[in-house]
């Protein structure tokens, strides 16, 4: 009967926790009795489950013809079968706890694993991305080892600015409320607001019902004015909700937005994916009841619920004395111990990337880049700006962050360890690259010292020495086969030159005259980048990238047991002229394509944003940023991940 009547039948899937009965449970069961649904009830570890026998013996098929629509029984997807949830949990814990083991911290609990998995419907890869994004966001915003009983966090928690309502919406989702008019930027810093928001949302999603049914977020702007508003804070809250928090976000309702808010909102919404944009809505006060019934709304928003803004927060604080956040240990792991480029939130598969590009077009992608460009570098430039080192910079406005700069080993009578070069992470590889400027004549010896000291095997050059009438880079290596140049204690010999259509591959041998050691280094020079703008096609650059990576693998393999570091080898030196434009483009493509190959998805914006925290100002122009998108899509088509005609 089931097989013959699949299409006219109406399926209902309900999972009920009998250990925590509530009126909604009774309501659902009464409805099933009223329509005379055929059901089999099975008790298993304290859980009464109703569902589809086709999926698991823990679920039972419920079928009814002509069942009227019930507002408390909204159509739901079947919950994943028990065997699937167990396997997904096992895979998630296995992957995450490899990571925790590497950092010597306690493994993630099964309870926490389920929270991240439920937020992504037991899609293991997306749940892993969410976990890393959640941890990164907390670390970036200083949300580590929170002390809710201490100031200023305690006052912020009790300010009434943010609370979770005591009722749920008809689908069982929790309702969180943020009251914008209570925020005074001159009194409370953004980081304290975000700490409070994280803390309270974390407590809210400890409820299994919230994990299962999701979260509705009301952003109440009624009665607020421009002095209560911070665009940066609003963006951070939206980014948190859309991809860095383990909860199913059902909708964000922006209520009573002033006229002046429309412009920043339109800018923000342009950067959202279609699916999320549909969930973020601006509504007038009188329209709010179209989304939530009156008994789910506080009185000041036209509902029936007396808002006791302090009660839930006070009760929560009272029960938190001495409580240890199980994620704190993980969040506290310094970023420098692992690569910053791991799968994160809002990753796109090739088709989604194509849709994103088609929706935004060049203008929208340029706007996306502008948002990234406006973010200030997260560090200082003290060493690069010192009087003695300024002459070592090719350009006065392209400097190295103190936090990621490469330090030359000290030598007798040397006044500085500075070179304009920065360590940059690759995909799941710390310090995969050294991004640097094109060497100046006065820094040739420093450049080769760095290559030797960092055990570099491959140098990538994405410019010609001269382009048009401009000097882009010095001739820092012997150009002709058999040629030799000496730079301080480093002798460089040109052993062989292989000329290809779009690049040259030169095999160099380095001789350290102080230690009498010698090593081989491969030098790749890309020749097809135009004097102005970007290449019209990415094919030659991606082929060049492939040749570079094959040579790196070959040379690492040849080292054998001499190399005990990362399996992908020591850093590759990548440079153009300034070391941020073409260099950043090359590295961004490598990171994105590596992630695409690994997990089938990527995030260009996130990659560039992270990259700029290590090599400041990487990706120099909007056209280079737009080129990254097109290059990835070209590659996806060549690999059969997208139809060739799209």
Coordinates of C-alpha atoms in Angstrom, one line a residue:
X1 CA 0.0 0.0 0.0
X2 CA 2.9 2.3 0.8
X3 CA 4.6 1.8 -2.5
X4 CA 1.4 2.3 -4.5
X5 CA 0.2 5.4 -2.7
X6 CA 3.4 7.5 -2.2
X7 CA 2.2 10.5 -4.1
X8 CA -1.4 11.0 -2.7
X9 CA -0.3 10.3 0.8
X10 CA 0.7 12.9 3.4
X11 CA 3.6 12.0 5.6
X12 CA 4.1 13.4 9.0
X13 CA 7.3 12.9 10.9
X14 CA 7.4 13.8 14.5
X15 CA 9.9 13.0 17.2
X16 CA 8.7 13.5 20.8
X17 CA 10.9 13.5 23.9
X18 CA 8.7 11.8 26.5
X19 CA 11.1 12.7 29.3
X20 CA 10.2 16.3 28.9
X21 CA 6.5 16.4 28.1
X22 CA 4.8 19.7 27.3
X23 CA 1.4 20.9 26.0
X24 CA 2.7 20.9 22.4
X25 CA 3.5 17.2 22.8
X26 CA -0.1 16.5 23.8
X27 CA -1.5 18.6 21.0
X28 CA 0.5 16.7 18.4
X29 CA -0.6 13.3 19.8
X30 CA -4.3 14.4 20.0
X31 CA -4.1 15.5 16.3
X32 CA -2.8 12.1 15.3
X33 CA -5.7 10.4 17.1
X34 CA -8.2 12.8 15.6
X35 CA -7.2 11.9 12.0
X36 CA -7.0 8.2 12.9
X37 CA -3.4 7.9 11.8
X38 CA -2.0 4.4 11.9
X39 CA 1.0 4.4 14.1
X40 CA 3.3 2.1 15.9
X41 CA 4.9 3.4 19.0
X42 CA 8.2 2.1 20.2
X43 CA 10.1 3.1 23.4
X44 CA 13.8 3.2 22.9
X45 CA 16.2 4.7 25.5
X46 CA 13.5 7.0 26.8
X47 CA 12.6 8.4 23.4
X48 CA 9.2 7.9 21.8
X49 CA 9.6 8.3 18.0
X50 CA 7.1 8.5 15.2
X51 CA 8.4 8.4 11.7
X52 CA 9.0 6.4 8.6
X53 CA 9.7 2.7 8.7
X54 CA 11.3 3.1 5.4
X55 CA 14.2 4.9 7.0
X56 CA 14.8 3.0 10.2
X57 CA 13.2 0.6 12.6
X58 CA 13.1 3.4 15.1
X59 CA 10.6 5.3 12.9
X60 CA 7.1 4.3 11.9
X61 CA 5.2 5.3 8.8
X62 CA 2.2 7.5 9.4
X63 CA -0.2 8.0 6.5
X64 CA -3.5 9.8 6.1
X65 CA -5.5 10.9 3.2
X66 CA -7.1 14.3 3.1
X67 CA -5.5 15.4 6.4
X68 CA -6.3 19.1 7.0
X69 CA -3.4 21.5 7.4
X70 CA -2.7 22.1 11.1
X71 CA -0.7 25.2 12.1
X72 CA 1.2 23.3 14.8
X73 CA 2.1 20.4 12.4
X74 CA 3.9 22.3 9.7
X75 CA 5.3 20.0 6.9
X76 CA 8.7 18.7 7.9
X77 CA 11.5 16.7 6.3
X78 CA 11.9 13.3 7.7
X79 CA 14.5 13.2 10.4
X80 CA 17.6 11.4 9.4
X81 CA 17.5 7.7 10.2
X82 CA 19.2 6.7 13.4
X83 CA 22.0 4.8 11.6
X84 CA 22.8 7.9 9.6
X85 CA 22.9 10.2 12.7
X86 CA 25.2 7.8 14.5
X87 CA 27.5 7.5 11.5
X88 CA 27.6 11.3 11.0
X89 CA 28.3 11.9 14.7
X90 CA 31.1 9.3 14.5
X91 CA 32.7 10.9 11.4
X92 CA 32.4 14.4 12.9
X93 CA 34.0 13.4 16.2
X94 CA 36.8 11.5 14.4
X95 CA 37.7 14.5 12.3
X96 CA 37.5 17.1 15.0
X97 CA 39.2 15.0 17.6
X98 CA 42.2 14.5 15.3
X99 CA 42.5 18.2 15.4
X100 CA 42.1 18.4 19.2
X101 CA 44.7 15.6 19.6
X102 CA 47.2 17.6 17.6
X103 CA 46.8 20.5 20.0
X104 CA 46.9 18.5 23.1
X105 CA 43.4 19.4 24.4
X106 CA 40.4 17.4 25.6
X107 CA 38.3 15.8 22.9
X108 CA 35.0 17.2 21.9
X109 CA 32.0 15.7 23.6
X110 CA 29.2 13.8 21.8
X111 CA 26.7 16.3 23.1
X112 CA 28.6 19.2 21.5
X113 CA 29.1 17.3 18.3
X114 CA 25.3 16.7 18.0
X115 CA 24.7 20.5 18.5
X116 CA 26.9 21.4 15.5
X117 CA 25.5 18.5 13.4
X118 CA 21.9 19.4 14.1
X119 CA 22.5 23.0 13.0
X120 CA 23.6 21.6 9.6
X121 CA 21.1 18.7 9.3
X122 CA 23.8 16.1 10.0
X123 CA 25.8 17.2 6.9
X124 CA 29.3 16.3 8.3
X125 CA 31.4 18.6 6.1
X126 CA 29.1 21.6 6.7
X127 CA 29.1 20.9 10.4
X128 CA 32.9 20.8 10.5
X129 CA 33.0 24.1 8.6
X130 CA 30.6 25.5 11.2
X131 CA 32.7 24.3 14.1
X132 CA 35.9 26.0 12.8
X133 CA 34.0 29.2 11.9
X134 CA 32.4 29.3 15.3
X135 CA 35.8 28.9 17.0
X136 CA 37.5 31.4 14.7
X137 CA 34.8 34.0 15.3
X138 CA 35.1 33.6 19.1
X139 CA 38.8 33.9 19.0
X140 CA 38.8 36.9 16.6
X141 CA 36.3 38.8 18.8
X142 CA 38.0 37.9 22.1
X143 CA 35.1 35.7 23.3
X144 CA 37.3 33.4 25.3
X145 CA 36.9 32.2 28.9
X146 CA 34.0 34.5 29.6
X147 CA 33.2 35.4 33.2
X148 CA 29.5 36.3 33.3
X149 CA 29.6 37.3 36.9
X150 CA 32.3 39.9 36.3
X151 CA 32.1 43.4 34.8
X152 CA 31.5 44.6 32.2
X153 CA 29.9 41.4 30.9
X154 CA 27.5 41.1 33.8
X155 CA 26.0 44.6 33.3
X156 CA 25.7 43.9 29.6
X157 CA 23.9 40.6 30.2
X158 CA 21.4 42.4 32.6
X159 CA 21.0 45.5 30.4
X160 CA 17.8 44.2 28.7
X161 CA 19.5 44.7 25.4
X162 CA 19.3 41.0 24.5
X163 CA 17.1 38.2 25.8
X164 CA 15.4 35.0 24.9
X165 CA 11.7 35.0 25.2
X166 CA 9.9 32.5 27.5
X167 CA 7.8 31.2 24.7
X168 CA 8.5 29.5 21.3
X169 CA 7.0 30.1 17.9
X170 CA 4.4 27.6 16.6
X171 CA 7.1 25.5 15.0
X172 CA 8.9 25.2 18.4
X173 CA 11.7 27.6 17.5
X174 CA 13.3 29.8 20.2
X175 CA 12.7 33.6 19.9
X176 CA 15.6 35.8 20.6
X177 CA 15.2 39.6 20.9
X178 CA 17.8 42.4 20.5
X179 CA 16.6 45.9 21.4
X180 CA 18.7 48.4 19.5
X181 CA 17.6 51.5 21.3
X182 CA 19.3 50.2 24.5
X183 CA 22.7 50.1 22.8
X184 CA 24.9 53.2 23.4
X185 CA 28.2 52.8 21.5
X186 CA 29.9 55.5 23.5
X187 CA 29.3 53.5 26.7
X188 CA 29.7 49.9 25.6
X189 CA 32.3 48.4 23.1
X190 CA 31.3 46.1 20.4
X191 CA 33.3 43.2 21.8
X192 CA 31.3 43.3 25.1
X193 CA 28.0 43.3 23.1
X194 CA 29.2 40.3 21.1
X195 CA 30.4 38.5 24.3
X196 CA 27.0 38.9 25.8
X197 CA 25.3 37.8 22.6
X198 CA 27.5 34.7 22.2
X199 CA 27.0 33.8 25.9
X200 CA 23.3 34.0 25.9
X201 CA 22.8 32.3 22.5
X202 CA 25.1 29.5 23.7
X203 CA 22.9 28.9 26.7
X204 CA 19.8 29.0 24.6
X205 CA 20.9 26.3 22.2
X206 CA 21.8 24.0 25.0
X207 CA 18.1 23.1 24.8
X208 CA 17.5 20.1 22.5
X209 CA 14.2 21.6 21.3
X210 CA 16.1 24.7 20.2
X211 CA 18.7 22.6 18.4
X212 CA 16.0 20.7 16.6
X213 CA 13.5 23.6 15.8
X214 CA 15.9 26.5 15.3
X215 CA 16.0 30.1 16.2
X216 CA 14.0 33.2 15.2
X217 CA 15.9 36.5 15.8
X218 CA 14.1 39.8 16.2
X219 CA 16.2 42.9 15.7
X220 CA 14.0 45.6 17.2
X221 CA 15.0 49.0 15.9
X222 CA 11.8 50.7 17.0
X223 CA 12.5 53.9 18.9
X224 CA 16.2 53.9 18.1
X225 CA 18.1 56.6 16.3
X226 CA 21.4 57.0 14.5
X227 CA 23.4 57.3 17.8
X228 CA 22.2 53.8 18.7
X229 CA 23.4 52.2 15.5
X230 CA 26.8 50.9 14.4
X231 CA 27.1 49.4 11.0
X232 CA 30.2 47.3 12.0
X233 CA 28.3 45.8 14.9
X234 CA 25.2 45.0 12.8
X235 CA 27.5 43.3 10.2
X236 CA 29.2 41.2 12.9
X237 CA 25.8 40.1 14.4
X238 CA 24.5 39.2 10.9
X239 CA 27.7 37.3 10.1
X240 CA 27.5 35.5 13.4
X241 CA 23.9 34.4 12.8
X242 CA 24.4 33.4 9.2
X243 CA 27.3 31.1 9.5
X244 CA 29.2 31.1 12.8
X245 CA 26.8 29.9 15.3
X246 CA 25.4 26.3 15.9
X247 CA 21.7 27.0 15.5
X248 CA 19.3 26.7 12.6
X249 CA 18.5 30.2 11.8
X250 CA 14.8 30.2 10.6
X251 CA 14.5 34.0 10.1
X252 CA 15.8 37.4 11.1
X253 CA 13.0 40.0 11.5
X254 CA 14.2 43.6 11.5
X255 CA 11.4 45.6 13.1
X256 CA 10.7 49.3 12.9
X257 CA 13.8 50.2 10.9
X258 CA 14.3 53.9 10.4
X259 CA 14.5 55.3 6.9
X260 CA 18.2 55.9 7.2
X261 CA 18.8 52.2 7.9
X262 CA 17.5 51.2 4.4
X263 CA 20.8 52.1 2.6
X264 CA 23.2 50.1 4.8
X265 CA 20.7 47.3 4.9
X266 CA 20.6 47.2 1.1
X267 CA 24.4 47.1 1.0
X268 CA 24.5 44.2 3.5
X269 CA 21.7 42.2 1.8
X270 CA 23.6 42.4 -1.5
X271 CA 26.4 40.3 0.1
X272 CA 24.1 37.6 1.4
X273 CA 23.4 34.3 -0.4
X274 CA 19.9 34.0 -1.8
X275 CA 18.8 31.4 0.7
X276 CA 19.8 33.6 3.6
X277 CA 18.5 36.8 2.1
X278 CA 15.0 35.3 2.1
X279 CA 15.3 34.7 5.8
X280 CA 16.3 38.3 6.6
X281 CA 13.3 40.6 6.3
X282 CA 12.5 44.2 7.3
X283 CA 9.0 44.5 8.6
X284 CA 6.8 47.3 10.1
X285 CA 5.4 46.8 13.5
X286 CA 2.0 46.1 12.3
X287 CA 3.4 43.4 9.9
X288 CA 5.1 41.5 12.6
X289 CA 2.0 39.5 13.5
X290 CA 2.1 38.0 10.0
X291 CA 5.3 36.2 11.1
X292 CA 4.6 35.4 14.7
X293 CA 1.3 35.1 16.6
X294 CA 0.5 37.7 19.3
X295 CA 1.1 35.3 22.2
X296 CA 4.7 34.9 21.0
X297 CA 5.4 38.7 20.9
X298 CA 6.1 41.1 23.8
X299 CA 3.6 43.8 24.4
X300 CA 5.7 46.6 23.1
X301 CA 5.8 44.9 19.8
X302 CA 2.0 44.5 19.6
X303 CA 1.9 41.1 21.4
X304 CA 0.4 39.7 24.6
X305 CA 3.6 38.7 26.3
X306 CA 4.8 40.7 29.3
X307 CA 8.5 41.3 28.7
X308 CA 10.5 40.6 31.7
X309 CA 13.8 41.3 30.1
X310 CA 15.9 40.6 33.2
X311 CA 14.2 37.4 34.4
X312 CA 15.6 34.9 32.0
X313 CA 19.1 36.4 32.1
X314 CA 19.1 36.6 35.9
X315 CA 18.0 33.0 36.3
X316 CA 20.6 32.0 33.8
X317 CA 23.4 33.9 35.6
X318 CA 22.3 32.4 38.9
X319 CA 22.8 28.9 37.6
X320 CA 26.2 29.6 36.0
X321 CA 28.4 30.0 39.1
X322 CA 31.6 28.0 38.6
X323 CA 30.3 26.6 35.3
X324 CA 33.1 25.8 32.7
X325 CA 32.3 26.3 29.1
X326 CA 33.5 23.1 27.4
X327 CA 34.5 25.0 24.2
X328 CA 36.7 27.5 26.0
X329 CA 39.7 25.2 25.9
X330 CA 39.3 24.8 22.1
X331 CA 38.8 28.5 21.5
X332 CA 41.9 29.3 23.5
X333 CA 44.2 27.5 21.1
X334 CA 46.4 30.2 19.5
X335 CA 45.7 30.7 15.8
X336 CA 49.4 30.5 15.0
X337 CA 49.5 26.7 15.8
X338 CA 47.4 25.9 12.8
X339 CA 46.6 27.3 9.3
X340 CA 44.0 30.0 9.2
X341 CA 42.7 28.5 5.9
X342 CA 40.3 25.7 6.8
X343 CA 36.8 25.1 5.6
X344 CA 34.6 27.8 7.0
X345 CA 31.1 29.2 6.9
X346 CA 29.2 30.1 3.8
X347 CA 31.4 28.0 1.5
X348 CA 30.0 27.7 -2.0
X349 CA 30.0 24.8 -4.4
X350 CA 30.8 25.7 -8.0
X351 CA 27.2 26.1 -9.1
X352 CA 26.5 28.3 -6.1
X353 CA 29.6 30.3 -6.9
X354 CA 28.3 30.8 -10.5
X355 CA 24.9 31.9 -9.2
X356 CA 26.6 34.3 -6.7
X357 CA 28.7 35.8 -9.5
X358 CA 25.7 36.0 -11.9
X359 CA 23.6 37.8 -9.2
X360 CA 26.2 40.3 -8.2
X361 CA 27.9 40.9 -11.5
X362 CA 31.2 42.8 -11.7
X363 CA 29.8 45.8 -9.8
X364 CA 28.6 43.7 -6.9
X365 CA 31.9 41.7 -6.7
X366 CA 33.8 45.0 -6.6
X367 CA 31.5 46.1 -3.8
X368 CA 32.2 42.9 -2.0
X369 CA 36.0 43.6 -2.4
X370 CA 35.5 47.1 -1.1
X371 CA 34.0 45.8 2.1
X372 CA 37.2 43.6 2.6
X373 CA 39.5 46.4 1.5
X374 CA 38.1 48.8 4.2
X375 CA 39.0 46.5 7.0
X376 CA 42.2 47.8 8.7
X377 CA 45.2 45.4 9.1
X378 CA 45.1 43.5 12.4
X379 CA 48.6 44.4 13.6
X380 CA 51.5 46.9 13.5
X381 CA 54.2 47.9 11.1
X382 CA 56.8 49.2 13.5
X383 CA 59.8 47.3 12.2
X384 CA 59.0 48.1 8.5
X385 CA 58.6 51.7 9.3
X386 CA 61.8 52.2 11.3
X387 CA 64.2 54.7 9.7
X388 CA 66.9 52.1 9.1
X389 CA 64.6 49.7 7.3
X390 CA 62.6 52.1 5.1
X391 CA 65.2 51.8 2.3
X392 CA 64.6 48.1 2.2
X393 CA 61.0 48.5 1.1
X394 CA 60.4 48.8 -2.6
X395 CA 57.2 50.9 -2.0
X396 CA 56.7 53.1 1.0
X397 CA 53.1 52.1 1.5
X398 CA 53.6 48.3 1.2
X399 CA 54.9 47.1 4.5
X400 CA 55.1 43.9 6.5
X401 CA 53.1 43.3 9.6
X402 CA 55.3 42.7 12.7
X403 CA 53.3 39.7 13.6
X404 CA 53.9 37.7 10.4
X405 CA 57.2 39.1 9.0
X406 CA 60.1 36.8 8.2
X407 CA 63.0 37.4 10.5
X408 CA 66.5 36.9 9.1
X409 CA 68.9 35.0 11.4
X410 CA 71.3 37.4 13.1
X411 CA 74.7 37.9 11.7
X412 CA 77.7 39.7 13.1
X413 CA 77.7 43.5 12.4
X414 CA 74.1 43.3 11.0
X415 CA 71.9 46.1 12.4
X416 CA 68.6 44.5 11.4
X417 CA 66.8 41.2 10.7
X418 CA 64.3 42.9 8.4
X419 CA 63.3 41.8 4.9
X420 CA 60.0 42.8 3.3
X421 CA 58.5 39.3 3.4
X422 CA 55.6 37.7 5.3
X423 CA 54.7 34.2 6.2
X424 CA 51.3 33.2 4.7
X425 CA 49.3 30.1 5.4
X426 CA 48.0 27.8 2.7
X427 CA 45.1 25.5 2.8
X428 CA 45.5 23.4 5.9
X429 CA 49.2 24.3 5.9
X430 CA 50.8 26.8 8.2
X431 CA 53.4 29.0 6.5
X432 CA 52.9 27.5 3.1
X433 CA 54.1 30.7 1.4
X434 CA 56.5 33.6 1.9
X435 CA 54.9 36.6 0.2
X436 CA 57.6 39.1 -0.6
X437 CA 58.4 42.1 -2.8
X438 CA 60.5 41.9 -5.9
X439 CA 64.1 42.1 -4.6
X440 CA 66.0 45.4 -4.8
X441 CA 69.7 45.3 -5.7
X442 CA 70.5 46.2 -2.1
X443 CA 68.4 43.3 -0.8
X444 CA 69.6 40.5 -3.2
X445 CA 71.8 39.0 -0.5
X446 CA 69.0 39.2 2.1
X447 CA 66.6 37.5 -0.3
X448 CA 69.0 34.5 -0.9
X449 CA 69.7 34.3 2.9
X450 CA 66.0 34.0 3.5
X451 CA 65.6 31.3 0.8
X452 CA 68.4 29.3 2.4
X453 CA 67.3 29.8 6.1
X454 CA 63.7 28.8 5.3
X455 CA 64.7 25.7 3.3
X456 CA 62.8 27.0 0.2
X457 CA 62.6 24.7 -2.7
X458 CA 60.5 26.7 -5.2
X459 CA 60.4 30.4 -6.0
X460 CA 57.4 31.8 -7.9
X461 CA 57.8 35.1 -9.8
X462 CA 54.6 36.5 -11.4
X463 CA 56.1 39.6 -13.1
X464 CA 58.8 40.4 -15.6
X465 CA 61.8 42.5 -14.4
X466 CA 60.6 45.4 -16.6
X467 CA 57.1 46.0 -17.9
X468 CA 56.7 48.9 -20.2
X469 CA 59.0 51.7 -18.9
X470 CA 58.7 50.5 -15.3
X471 CA 61.3 48.6 -13.3
X472 CA 59.2 45.9 -11.5
X473 CA 62.0 43.7 -10.0
X474 CA 65.7 43.4 -10.0
X475 CA 67.6 40.6 -11.9
X476 CA 68.4 38.7 -8.7
X477 CA 69.4 35.4 -10.3
X478 CA 71.8 34.5 -13.1
X479 CA 69.7 34.6 -16.3
X480 CA 71.8 32.3 -18.6
X481 CA 72.6 28.7 -18.3
X482 CA 76.0 28.2 -16.7
X483 CA 75.9 31.7 -15.3
X484 CA 76.9 32.4 -11.7
X485 CA 76.3 35.3 -9.3
X486 CA 77.6 35.7 -5.7
X487 CA 75.5 37.5 -3.1
X488 CA 77.5 37.8 0.2
X489 CA 78.1 34.2 1.3
X490 CA 75.6 32.7 -1.2
X491 CA 76.7 31.7 -4.7
X492 CA 73.8 31.0 -7.2
X493 CA 74.5 28.9 -10.3
X494 CA 72.1 28.6 -13.2
X495 CA 72.1 24.9 -14.1
X496 CA 69.3 24.8 -16.7
X497 CA 66.5 26.9 -18.3
X498 CA 63.3 25.3 -19.6
X499 CA 61.3 27.8 -21.7
X500 CA 57.6 27.2 -22.0
X501 CA 54.9 29.2 -23.8
X502 CA 53.8 31.2 -20.8
X503 CA 56.5 30.6 -18.2
X504 CA 60.2 29.8 -17.7
X505 CA 61.5 27.2 -15.3
X506 CA 65.1 27.7 -14.2
X507 CA 67.0 25.2 -12.1
X508 CA 69.3 26.9 -9.7
X509 CA 72.0 25.6 -7.4
X510 CA 72.8 27.4 -4.2
X511 CA 76.2 27.2 -2.6
X512 CA 76.7 28.4 1.0
X513 CA 80.3 29.4 1.1
X514 CA 80.3 29.5 4.9
X515 CA 79.1 26.0 5.5
X516 CA 80.2 24.4 2.1
X517 CA 76.6 23.1 1.6
X518 CA 74.7 23.2 -1.6
X519 CA 71.0 22.8 -2.5
X520 CA 68.8 22.9 -5.6
X521 CA 66.0 25.5 -6.0
X522 CA 63.5 25.7 -8.8
X523 CA 62.6 29.2 -10.1
X524 CA 59.3 29.7 -12.0
X525 CA 58.6 33.0 -13.8
X526 CA 55.1 33.6 -15.2
X527 CA 55.3 35.6 -18.4
X528 CA 51.7 36.2 -19.5
X529 CA 50.4 38.7 -17.0
X530 CA 49.6 41.9 -19.0
X531 CA 51.3 45.2 -18.1
X532 CA 47.9 46.5 -17.0
X533 CA 44.9 44.8 -15.5
X534 CA 44.6 41.0 -15.3
X535 CA 44.7 38.1 -17.8
X536 CA 41.7 37.7 -20.0
X537 CA 41.7 34.0 -19.3
X538 CA 42.9 32.1 -16.2
X539 CA 43.9 29.0 -18.1
X540 CA 47.6 29.8 -18.4
X541 CA 47.9 30.9 -14.8
X542 CA 46.2 27.8 -13.5
X543 CA 48.4 25.6 -15.7
X544 CA 51.4 27.5 -14.3
X545 CA 50.1 26.9 -10.7
X546 CA 49.9 23.2 -11.5
X547 CA 53.4 23.1 -12.8
X548 CA 54.7 24.8 -9.6
X549 CA 52.9 22.4 -7.3
X550 CA 54.1 19.4 -9.2
X551 CA 57.7 20.5 -8.9
X552 CA 57.2 21.2 -5.2
X553 CA 55.9 17.7 -4.6
X554 CA 58.7 16.2 -6.7
X555 CA 61.4 18.1 -4.7
X556 CA 59.8 17.2 -1.3
X557 CA 59.7 13.6 -2.3
X558 CA 63.4 13.7 -3.3
X559 CA 64.3 15.0 0.2
X560 CA 63.0 11.9 1.8
X561 CA 63.8 11.7 5.5
X562 CA 65.8 14.9 5.3
X563 CA 62.5 16.8 5.5
X564 CA 60.4 16.2 8.7
X565 CA 58.0 19.1 8.4
X566 CA 54.6 19.5 6.7
X567 CA 54.0 16.8 4.1
X568 CA 53.7 19.5 1.4
X569 CA 57.1 20.8 2.2
X570 CA 58.7 24.1 3.2
X571 CA 57.3 27.5 2.2
X572 CA 57.2 28.5 -1.4
X573 CA 58.5 32.1 -2.0
X574 CA 56.0 34.0 -4.1
X575 CA 56.6 37.5 -5.3
X576 CA 55.6 40.1 -7.9
X577 CA 56.7 43.7 -7.6
X578 CA 55.1 44.9 -4.4
X579 CA 54.3 41.3 -3.2
X580 CA 50.6 41.8 -2.6
X581 CA 48.7 42.1 -6.0
X582 CA 49.7 39.2 -8.3
X583 CA 51.2 37.4 -5.3
X584 CA 47.9 37.6 -3.4
X585 CA 46.0 36.5 -6.5
X586 CA 48.3 33.4 -7.0
X587 CA 48.0 32.4 -3.3
X588 CA 44.3 32.9 -3.2
X589 CA 43.8 30.7 -6.2
X590 CA 46.0 28.0 -4.8
X591 CA 44.1 28.1 -1.5
X592 CA 40.6 28.1 -3.0
X593 CA 41.4 25.4 -5.6
X594 CA 43.0 23.2 -2.9
X595 CA 39.9 23.5 -0.8
X596 CA 37.6 22.8 -3.8
X597 CA 39.5 19.7 -4.4
X598 CA 39.4 18.6 -0.8
X599 CA 35.8 19.3 0.2
X600 CA 34.1 20.5 -3.0
X601 CA 33.4 24.0 -1.8
X602 CA 35.2 27.3 -1.2
X603 CA 34.8 30.9 -0.1
X604 CA 36.7 33.6 -2.0
X605 CA 35.8 36.5 0.2
X606 CA 36.7 34.6 3.4
X607 CA 40.0 33.4 1.9
X608 CA 41.1 36.9 0.9
X609 CA 40.0 38.4 4.2
X610 CA 42.1 35.8 6.1
X611 CA 45.0 36.2 3.7
X612 CA 45.2 40.0 4.4
X613 CA 45.6 39.3 8.1
X614 CA 49.1 37.9 7.3
X615 CA 50.3 39.8 4.2
X616 CA 48.6 43.1 4.6
X617 CA 46.7 44.5 1.5
X618 CA 46.9 41.2 -0.4
X619 CA 44.8 41.4 -3.6
X620 CA 45.4 45.0 -4.6
X621 CA 42.6 45.8 -6.9
X622 CA 38.9 45.0 -7.5
X623 CA 39.8 43.5 -10.9
X624 CA 42.2 41.0 -9.3
X625 CA 39.5 40.0 -6.8
X626 CA 37.0 39.6 -9.7
X627 CA 39.6 37.6 -11.6
X628 CA 39.8 35.1 -8.7
X629 CA 36.1 34.3 -9.1
X630 CA 36.3 33.9 -12.9
X631 CA 39.5 31.8 -12.6
X632 CA 37.9 29.3 -10.2
X633 CA 34.8 29.0 -12.5
X634 CA 37.1 28.4 -15.5
X635 CA 38.9 25.7 -13.6
X636 CA 35.5 24.1 -12.5
X637 CA 34.4 24.0 -16.1
X638 CA 37.7 22.4 -17.2
X639 CA 37.3 19.8 -14.4
X640 CA 33.7 19.0 -15.4
X641 CA 32.3 20.5 -12.2
X642 CA 30.2 22.9 -14.3
X643 CA 28.7 22.6 -17.7
X644 CA 31.0 24.1 -20.4
X645 CA 28.2 26.3 -21.7
X646 CA 27.6 28.1 -18.4

